[in-house]
Every structure is written in C-alpha cells, then in structure tokens.
C-alpha cells in the first residue's frame, strides 16, 4: 500500500523534531500549573484515542477498496504523524517538560490535517465519513491544545530571558531588604521552578543579595513570604546561607518564623508573611505604645542573644508588625555569632541607626549584644519623637510632652561608651516594665555626653 512509506516518512519527521527537543539544549521545566497540565493531558489522551480509532477504521474500510480517494492518501500519513506527536506531547506533559519544536510541528500538521479532512468529506463514500470526522475533530482538539501549551511556554520563556529593567536595588553586599508597597507583581524575577508550589507571586522587597515575594502556598493555601537570592553564585550563596543559618534556629514570638528552607529546585526560604513594618506606622507613638513595642523587640533580642546571635541592623524596616501589634524582628543578614571575628567594615548597615562601634571600631571596640541595645535606643527615640537622633538631638521630653519618664531609658541605650550602656536586653525589659507599672524614677540627662 502506497500510504505506508508516507506514514513512515511522517513518523520519522516527528521523531526528528522530538530528538531536536531532547538533545539540542537543556529542557526547561514547565511553568504551567498542575491543573492546566491535567487539562492538556486529557486533551492529548483524547486525540491519541481518536487518531487510533480513525486509522483503524480507515484500514478496515480501505482494505477491500479498489481505489483510495486522493485526499485520504494524504490524511492517513498526516494522522500518523499526529498520533506519534501526540504520544510525545503526552509524555512531555507527564514529565513537566514542554517540547517546543514538537509543539510547533503538531500545530502546523494539525492545520493540514483539518484542512485535508474537510476536503476529503467532499465526494467520499458514507463508509469513510466517520473516520474522516474523527480525524478532523482530533486535529482541531490537538491543534488548540498544542497551541495553548506553546503560547504558555513561550510567554514564560520570554519572561525568563527578557530585558525588562530590574527594580532599584541597594548595591551593598549586605544591603537591607526594604518593603516596597508600590512594587508591581513581577513574575519575571520569580523562579518558574517554584510556580508549582507557590501561586500569585508579588515582589514586596529587594535587597543586595535577595528578593522577597509574597505568594500563596498552593498546599496550605496561606500567604507566605519567600526570600530568594538575586543571583545564584558563590558570593551570594554564602551571604544567603549565613543569614539563614543564624535565623532558622531562632524560634520566638518576636522573631519572624521560618517555615521551610530549601536549596532545590532553587535556594529559597519560606517564612511567615506580615504586611507592614514599624516604618509604616504613623509616628510619634504614644509613650506607652512605644515602650511596649520596644519591650517586644527587646524580648526577641534577649532570646537571640541567649542563643549567641546578635542582629546588628535593628531599624524600623527590619521590625514587622502583626495585625495584633506584635513586633517581630526580620532580616538577619548582618547578624553574627557572639565572639566570632569579623573584619571591620562600615558597609552593610544603616548609618542612621549604627552604633559607635560599627562606625569607629578602632575607638569603640567590636560589636556585641550592646550594639543591638544602642540601635534599639535609636528606634525608641524615633518612635517617641518621629525624628532620627543626632548629636544635637534634645531629650524626647523636650519635644514631646509625656515622655519625660522615658528619657533615662533612652539615654542609657544611647551611651557611646558600651560600658555605660544598658548591658543586656533583659535589663532594658526590666526598665520598661518599671515604667509601665508607674514605679520608674525619673531624672534629667543629656543624650550624648562628651
């Protein structure tokens, strides 16, 4: 039968395209959600069944026929191509690997098959009508399914390799992540490998070594925050893993909790999502409100210090506030283990909140837990007065009535000499508790003494 060589030729052509997909370059992971892949799997299964049925009926009806209609001789090998191509695409859907060249070939041959089947209906016998209609329907369904998958894959591939400008980022090696409420959803910067597990990603923060996304965990259904390195190289990896190593074992009410850490398919950290930070709150806070907020932060720091970890970058942007007003410390990228040597540097922290020993370590010594106390004092001053402290700053009570009882606590946090500063977070908590209970003894101080 003359159709056999044509059928073999079409099958070889299809197999060639599959080989090109398999060996020309690494196969990208599919970014199509699981529910849509289920629809594609069902569509390919239908066209495979339909084409097998059509070819079987053609074989039965044409065995005894003395002459084969001209368009049927074209339609049969075309259907053979679509059958082999459909099997390859079905396997690709199961393995989550789109076959780009095979998809393009399937779309083109589906159009040819549909057109040929329409022409074959004209003048064909009634016995051939059913297999022709089955072939026509299979071609239409297969063409739409393949085009849908091809467009989805091509769109994601363009996002992955496109030249859209990056959001503004701080360039410091340990730059702090600053929440951005106005940043649009930017799936082009979100790894497509994670789209299977996380839906509707939205960029909410950018730093020197990582981006933070809000996304929906498709398994739990809850909104989570995802921290993902900006670059996947050795330097970024070391900085990223250093932060996570210090952070993941800290389990406290006043520290943002980590749900999961993984390095596959890409390095990422899933943590609890909190919508606002201390920087978003309208200031000044009431004296008692500011005191209770600082007390919560001090609780988190006391726990971290007890685990041998100091933060070294306490500032409003790194304190998230839950809907119930609970402060939680985030961004441990500048943290270090107590007693560990680190080269002196003034990069990686915010100068407005920096302790003297961070700016002039040769004069004031190395950073330790009292560095966090100083930075917390700067935040305390800002919550009370709405201003960032400086050398010329007055006492909180000089600009905000009712803060007089807290002058002494703020001053003791802000001593340049670490030995005169509040020594441990528990002492700060005790002083605030004394204020809240109304038992604190007040006095007048200068913020900085020469």
Coordinates of C-alpha atoms in Angstrom, one line a residue:
X1 CA 0.0 0.0 0.0
X2 CA 1.5 3.4 -1.1
X3 CA 0.4 5.0 2.1
X4 CA 2.9 3.0 4.2
X5 CA 6.1 4.8 3.0
X6 CA 4.3 8.2 3.5
X7 CA 3.3 7.1 7.0
X8 CA 6.8 6.1 7.8
X9 CA 8.2 9.4 6.5
X10 CA 5.8 11.4 8.6
X11 CA 6.7 9.4 11.7
X12 CA 10.4 9.9 11.0
X13 CA 9.8 13.6 10.7
X14 CA 8.0 13.7 14.0
X15 CA 10.7 11.6 15.7
X16 CA 13.3 14.0 14.4
X17 CA 11.6 17.0 16.0
X18 CA 11.4 15.2 19.3
X19 CA 15.1 14.4 19.1
X20 CA 15.9 18.1 18.4
X21 CA 13.9 19.0 21.6
X22 CA 15.7 16.3 23.6
X23 CA 19.3 17.0 22.6
X24 CA 19.6 20.5 21.2
X25 CA 19.6 22.2 24.6
X26 CA 18.6 21.5 28.2
X27 CA 14.9 21.0 28.5
X28 CA 13.3 23.8 30.6
X29 CA 10.9 22.9 33.4
X30 CA 7.2 23.5 32.5
X31 CA 5.7 26.6 34.2
X32 CA 2.1 25.6 33.5
X33 CA 0.2 25.0 36.7
X34 CA -0.8 21.4 37.6
X35 CA -4.5 21.9 36.9
X36 CA -3.8 23.1 33.4
X37 CA -1.4 20.3 32.7
X38 CA -4.2 18.0 33.7
X39 CA -6.4 19.5 31.0
X40 CA -3.6 19.1 28.5
X41 CA -3.0 15.5 29.5
X42 CA -6.7 14.8 28.9
X43 CA -6.8 16.6 25.6
X44 CA -3.7 14.6 24.3
X45 CA -5.3 11.4 25.5
X46 CA -8.5 12.1 23.6
X47 CA -6.7 12.9 20.3
X48 CA -4.5 9.8 20.7
X49 CA -7.6 7.6 21.1
X50 CA -9.4 9.4 18.3
X51 CA -6.5 9.0 15.9
X52 CA -6.0 5.4 16.7
X53 CA -9.7 4.8 16.1
X54 CA -9.7 6.8 12.8
X55 CA -6.6 4.9 11.5
X56 CA -8.2 1.6 12.4
X57 CA -11.4 2.4 10.6
X58 CA -9.5 3.7 7.6
X59 CA -7.6 0.4 7.5
X60 CA -10.8 -1.7 7.7
X61 CA -12.7 0.3 5.1
X62 CA -9.9 0.7 2.6
X63 CA -8.7 -3.0 2.6
X64 CA -11.4 -4.0 0.2
X65 CA -11.5 -0.8 -1.7
X66 CA -10.1 -0.8 -5.3
X67 CA -9.3 2.9 -5.3
X68 CA -8.4 5.2 -2.4
X69 CA -9.7 8.7 -2.6
X70 CA -6.8 11.2 -3.2
X71 CA -7.3 13.2 -0.1
X72 CA -7.5 10.1 2.1
X73 CA -4.0 9.1 0.9
X74 CA -2.8 12.4 2.4
X75 CA -4.9 12.3 5.5
X76 CA -3.7 8.9 6.7
X77 CA 0.0 9.7 7.0
X78 CA -0.8 13.1 8.4
X79 CA -2.9 11.3 11.1
X80 CA 0.0 9.0 11.7
X81 CA 2.3 12.0 12.4
X82 CA -0.3 13.5 14.8
X83 CA -0.5 10.2 16.6
X84 CA 3.2 9.9 17.2
X85 CA 3.5 13.6 18.0
X86 CA 0.5 13.3 20.4
X87 CA 2.3 10.5 22.3
X88 CA 5.4 12.6 22.6
X89 CA 3.5 15.6 23.9
X90 CA 1.6 13.3 26.4
X91 CA 4.9 12.1 27.8
X92 CA 6.2 15.7 27.9
X93 CA 3.1 16.7 29.9
X94 CA 3.6 13.8 32.4
X95 CA 7.2 14.7 32.9
X96 CA 6.6 18.5 33.0
X97 CA 8.9 19.1 30.1
X98 CA 7.5 21.1 27.2
X99 CA 8.8 20.0 23.7
X100 CA 9.0 23.3 21.8
X101 CA 9.8 22.1 18.3
X102 CA 7.4 19.1 18.6
X103 CA 4.6 21.6 19.7
X104 CA 5.2 23.8 16.7
X105 CA 5.2 20.8 14.3
X106 CA 2.0 19.5 15.9
X107 CA 0.2 22.8 15.4
X108 CA 1.2 23.0 11.7
X109 CA 0.3 19.4 10.9
X110 CA -3.0 19.7 12.8
X111 CA -3.9 22.6 10.5
X112 CA -3.0 20.5 7.4
X113 CA -5.0 17.5 8.8
X114 CA -8.1 19.6 9.5
X115 CA -8.0 21.2 6.0
X116 CA -7.4 17.8 4.3
X117 CA -10.2 16.1 6.2
X118 CA -12.6 18.9 5.2
X119 CA -11.7 18.4 1.6
X120 CA -11.9 14.6 1.9
X121 CA -15.5 14.9 3.1
X122 CA -16.4 16.1 -0.4
X123 CA -17.2 13.1 -2.6
X124 CA -16.2 10.4 -0.1
X125 CA -18.4 7.4 0.5
X126 CA -20.6 7.2 3.6
X127 CA -18.4 4.4 5.0
X128 CA -15.5 6.8 5.2
X129 CA -17.4 9.7 6.8
X130 CA -17.0 8.5 10.4
X131 CA -13.2 8.1 10.4
X132 CA -12.8 11.4 8.5
X133 CA -14.9 13.2 11.0
X134 CA -12.9 11.6 13.9
X135 CA -9.7 12.7 12.3
X136 CA -11.0 16.2 11.7
X137 CA -12.1 16.5 15.4
X138 CA -8.8 15.1 16.7
X139 CA -6.8 17.5 14.6
X140 CA -8.8 20.5 15.8
X141 CA -8.6 19.5 19.5
X142 CA -4.9 18.6 19.2
X143 CA -4.1 21.9 17.4
X144 CA -5.7 24.0 20.1
X145 CA -4.1 22.1 22.9
X146 CA -0.7 22.3 21.4
X147 CA -1.1 26.0 20.7
X148 CA -2.2 26.6 24.3
X149 CA 0.9 24.8 25.7
X150 CA 3.2 26.5 23.2
X151 CA 1.9 30.0 24.0
X152 CA 2.2 29.4 27.7
X153 CA 5.7 28.1 27.4
X154 CA 6.9 30.8 25.0
X155 CA 5.5 33.6 27.3
X156 CA 7.3 32.2 30.3
X157 CA 10.5 31.7 28.3
X158 CA 10.3 35.4 27.2
X159 CA 9.8 36.5 30.8
X160 CA 12.8 34.4 31.9
X161 CA 15.2 35.8 29.3
X162 CA 13.6 39.3 28.7
X163 CA 15.4 42.5 29.1
X164 CA 12.9 44.2 31.4
X165 CA 14.7 46.6 33.8
X166 CA 15.4 45.4 37.3
X167 CA 13.8 47.2 40.2
X168 CA 16.1 49.6 42.1
X169 CA 18.3 47.7 44.5
X170 CA 20.7 48.7 47.1
X171 CA 24.2 47.6 46.0
X172 CA 25.8 46.9 49.3
X173 CA 26.9 43.2 49.9
X174 CA 24.6 43.0 53.0
X175 CA 22.0 45.6 52.0
X176 CA 18.8 45.6 54.0
X177 CA 15.6 44.5 52.4
X178 CA 13.2 47.4 52.4
X179 CA 9.5 46.7 51.9
X180 CA 8.0 48.3 48.8
X181 CA 4.3 48.7 48.9
X182 CA 4.2 50.2 45.4
X183 CA 6.2 47.5 43.6
X184 CA 4.1 45.7 41.0
X185 CA 3.9 41.9 40.7
X186 CA 7.0 40.9 38.8
X187 CA 6.8 37.2 37.9
X188 CA 9.8 37.7 35.5
X189 CA 12.1 37.8 38.6
X190 CA 10.3 34.9 40.3
X191 CA 11.9 31.4 39.6
X192 CA 9.5 29.5 37.4
X193 CA 10.6 26.3 39.2
X194 CA 8.7 27.4 42.2
X195 CA 5.4 28.2 40.4
X196 CA 4.3 24.6 41.0
X197 CA 4.2 25.2 44.8
X198 CA 3.6 29.0 45.0
X199 CA 0.9 30.9 43.2
X200 CA 0.4 34.7 42.5
X201 CA 3.9 35.8 43.5
X202 CA 4.3 39.6 44.1
X203 CA 7.6 41.3 44.7
X204 CA 7.5 43.2 48.0
X205 CA 11.1 43.8 48.9
X206 CA 14.5 44.0 47.3
X207 CA 18.0 43.9 48.8
X208 CA 21.6 43.5 47.8
X209 CA 21.6 39.7 48.0
X210 CA 17.9 38.7 47.9
X211 CA 14.4 39.5 46.8
X212 CA 11.3 38.9 48.9
X213 CA 8.0 37.9 47.4
X214 CA 4.5 37.5 48.8
X215 CA 2.9 34.3 47.4
X216 CA 0.2 31.8 48.2
X217 CA 1.4 28.3 49.2
X218 CA -0.7 26.0 47.0
X219 CA -0.5 23.2 49.5
X220 CA -1.5 25.1 52.7
X221 CA -3.4 27.9 51.0
X222 CA -1.9 30.6 53.2
X223 CA 0.0 33.7 52.2
X224 CA 3.7 33.4 52.9
X225 CA 6.9 35.4 52.3
X226 CA 9.6 33.9 50.1
X227 CA 13.2 35.1 50.3
X228 CA 15.2 34.2 47.1
X229 CA 18.8 35.2 46.2
X230 CA 19.1 37.8 43.5
X231 CA 21.9 35.8 41.9
X232 CA 22.9 32.2 42.1
X233 CA 26.6 32.5 42.5
X234 CA 29.1 31.6 45.3
X235 CA 29.3 35.0 46.9
X236 CA 25.5 35.5 47.0
X237 CA 25.1 31.9 48.2
X238 CA 27.5 32.3 51.1
X239 CA 25.8 35.5 52.3
X240 CA 22.3 34.0 51.9
X241 CA 23.2 30.8 53.8
X242 CA 25.0 32.7 56.5
X243 CA 21.8 34.6 57.2
X244 CA 19.6 31.6 57.2
X245 CA 22.0 29.5 59.4
X246 CA 21.7 32.2 62.1
X247 CA 17.9 32.7 61.6
X248 CA 16.3 29.2 61.1
X249 CA 17.0 28.0 64.7
X250 CA 15.6 31.2 66.3
X251 CA 12.1 30.3 67.5
X252 CA 10.4 33.2 69.4
X253 CA 7.2 35.2 69.3
X254 CA 9.1 38.4 68.5
X255 CA 11.2 36.9 65.6
X256 CA 9.8 36.3 62.2
X257 CA 9.4 32.5 61.9
X258 CA 10.9 30.4 59.1
X259 CA 8.6 27.7 57.7
X260 CA 11.0 26.0 55.3
X261 CA 14.5 26.2 53.9
X262 CA 15.5 24.5 50.7
X263 CA 18.2 24.6 48.0
X264 CA 16.2 22.7 45.4
X265 CA 15.0 23.5 42.8
X266 CA 16.5 26.9 43.7
X267 CA 17.7 28.3 47.0
X268 CA 14.7 29.8 48.9
X269 CA 13.3 30.4 52.3
X270 CA 9.6 30.4 53.1
X271 CA 8.6 32.4 56.2
X272 CA 5.5 33.9 57.7
X273 CA 4.1 36.9 55.8
X274 CA 3.5 40.1 57.7
X275 CA 2.2 43.0 55.7
X276 CA 3.6 46.1 57.5
X277 CA 6.8 47.1 59.2
X278 CA 7.5 49.6 62.0
X279 CA 8.5 52.1 59.3
X280 CA 4.9 52.1 58.0
X281 CA 3.4 53.2 61.4
X282 CA 2.4 56.8 61.9
X283 CA 4.7 58.4 64.4
X284 CA 5.1 59.5 67.1
X285 CA 3.5 56.6 69.0
X286 CA 2.1 57.2 72.5
X287 CA 4.8 56.8 75.1
X288 CA 3.2 53.6 76.4
X289 CA 2.7 52.3 72.9
X290 CA 6.4 53.0 72.0
X291 CA 7.5 51.4 75.3
X292 CA 5.5 48.2 74.7
X293 CA 6.8 47.9 71.1
X294 CA 10.4 48.3 72.2
X295 CA 9.8 45.8 75.0
X296 CA 8.6 43.2 72.4
X297 CA 11.7 43.8 70.3
X298 CA 13.9 43.5 73.3
X299 CA 12.3 40.2 74.2
X300 CA 13.2 38.9 70.7
X301 CA 16.8 40.2 71.1
X302 CA 17.2 38.8 74.6
X303 CA 16.3 35.4 73.2
X304 CA 18.6 35.7 70.2
X305 CA 21.4 36.8 72.5
X306 CA 20.8 33.8 74.7
X307 CA 21.4 31.7 71.6
X308 CA 24.7 33.5 70.9
X309 CA 23.4 35.6 67.9
X310 CA 23.4 39.4 67.6
X311 CA 21.4 41.2 64.9
X312 CA 23.5 44.4 64.3
X313 CA 20.9 46.0 62.0
X314 CA 17.9 46.9 64.1
X315 CA 15.8 49.6 62.4
X316 CA 12.1 50.2 61.7
X317 CA 12.3 48.5 58.3
X318 CA 13.5 45.3 60.0
X319 CA 10.7 45.2 62.5
X320 CA 7.5 43.8 61.2
X321 CA 4.2 44.5 63.0
X322 CA 1.4 41.9 63.0
X323 CA -2.3 42.8 62.8
X324 CA -2.4 42.5 66.6
X325 CA 0.6 44.8 67.1
X326 CA 3.2 42.2 67.9
X327 CA 6.7 43.3 66.7
X328 CA 8.8 40.7 65.0
X329 CA 12.4 41.0 64.0
X330 CA 13.4 40.1 60.5
X331 CA 16.4 40.3 58.1
X332 CA 19.3 38.7 60.0
X333 CA 21.7 39.2 57.1
X334 CA 24.0 41.4 59.3
X335 CA 23.9 39.0 62.3
X336 CA 26.9 37.3 63.7
X337 CA 27.8 34.7 66.3
X338 CA 29.0 36.3 69.6
X339 CA 32.8 36.1 69.9
X340 CA 33.3 35.4 66.2
X341 CA 35.9 37.7 64.5
X342 CA 34.6 39.8 61.6
X343 CA 36.7 42.3 59.6
X344 CA 36.0 45.9 60.5
X345 CA 33.7 47.5 57.9
X346 CA 31.1 50.2 57.7
X347 CA 29.2 48.6 54.8
X348 CA 26.1 46.6 55.1
X349 CA 24.2 48.5 57.8
X350 CA 22.2 51.8 58.0
X351 CA 24.3 54.7 59.2
X352 CA 21.3 56.5 60.8
X353 CA 20.9 53.6 63.2
X354 CA 24.5 52.5 63.5
X355 CA 26.2 52.2 66.9
X356 CA 29.5 54.0 67.5
X357 CA 31.4 50.7 67.5
X358 CA 30.1 50.0 64.0
X359 CA 31.3 53.3 62.6
X360 CA 34.6 53.6 64.6
X361 CA 35.6 50.1 65.8
X362 CA 39.2 51.1 66.5
X363 CA 37.9 53.7 69.0
X364 CA 34.8 51.9 70.5
X365 CA 35.7 48.2 70.0
X366 CA 33.9 45.3 68.4
X367 CA 30.2 44.8 68.1
X368 CA 28.4 42.7 70.6
X369 CA 24.9 42.5 72.2
X370 CA 25.1 46.1 73.3
X371 CA 25.2 47.1 69.6
X372 CA 21.6 45.9 69.4
X373 CA 20.8 47.9 72.6
X374 CA 22.1 51.1 71.0
X375 CA 20.2 50.6 67.8
X376 CA 17.1 49.8 69.7
X377 CA 17.6 53.1 71.6
X378 CA 17.7 55.0 68.2
X379 CA 14.4 53.3 67.2
X380 CA 12.9 54.1 70.6
X381 CA 13.8 57.8 70.2
X382 CA 12.2 57.8 66.7
X383 CA 9.0 56.2 67.9
X384 CA 8.7 58.8 70.6
X385 CA 9.7 61.9 68.6
X386 CA 9.3 61.0 64.9
X387 CA 12.9 62.1 64.4
X388 CA 16.2 60.3 63.8
X389 CA 18.6 61.1 66.6
X390 CA 21.8 63.1 66.0
X391 CA 24.5 64.7 68.1
X392 CA 22.3 67.8 68.6
X393 CA 19.1 66.0 69.4
X394 CA 17.3 67.1 72.5
X395 CA 15.7 64.7 75.0
X396 CA 12.4 63.1 73.9
X397 CA 10.5 65.1 76.6
X398 CA 11.9 68.4 75.2
X399 CA 9.8 67.9 72.0
X400 CA 7.1 65.6 73.1
X401 CA 5.2 66.1 76.3
X402 CA 4.6 63.0 78.4
X403 CA 7.8 61.2 77.5
X404 CA 9.8 62.5 80.5
X405 CA 9.8 59.2 82.4
X406 CA 11.4 57.5 79.4
X407 CA 14.3 60.0 79.0
X408 CA 16.6 58.0 81.2
X409 CA 15.9 54.7 79.5
X410 CA 16.6 56.2 76.0
X411 CA 19.8 57.9 77.3
X412 CA 21.2 54.7 78.8
X413 CA 20.6 52.9 75.5
X414 CA 22.4 55.6 73.6
X415 CA 25.7 55.8 75.6
X416 CA 28.7 55.9 73.3
X417 CA 30.7 54.0 75.8
X418 CA 29.4 50.4 75.7
X419 CA 30.4 50.0 79.4
X420 CA 27.9 52.8 80.4
X421 CA 25.2 51.5 78.1
X422 CA 22.4 49.1 79.2
X423 CA 24.3 45.9 79.2
X424 CA 21.7 43.2 78.3
X425 CA 18.3 43.2 76.8
X426 CA 16.7 41.8 80.0
X427 CA 17.8 45.0 81.8
X428 CA 16.0 47.1 79.2
X429 CA 12.9 44.9 79.6
X430 CA 13.0 45.4 83.4
X431 CA 13.4 49.2 83.0
X432 CA 10.4 49.4 80.6
X433 CA 8.3 47.1 82.9
X434 CA 9.1 49.6 85.8
X435 CA 7.9 52.5 83.6
X436 CA 4.7 50.7 82.6
X437 CA 3.9 49.8 86.3
X438 CA 4.5 53.5 87.2
X439 CA 7.4 52.9 89.5
X440 CA 10.2 54.3 87.5
X441 CA 12.4 57.0 89.0
X442 CA 13.0 59.8 86.5
X443 CA 15.9 62.2 86.1
X444 CA 17.3 64.6 83.6
X445 CA 20.0 63.5 81.2
X446 CA 21.9 64.7 78.1
X447 CA 21.5 62.4 75.2
X448 CA 25.3 62.4 74.4
X449 CA 27.9 63.4 77.0
X450 CA 31.4 64.3 75.9

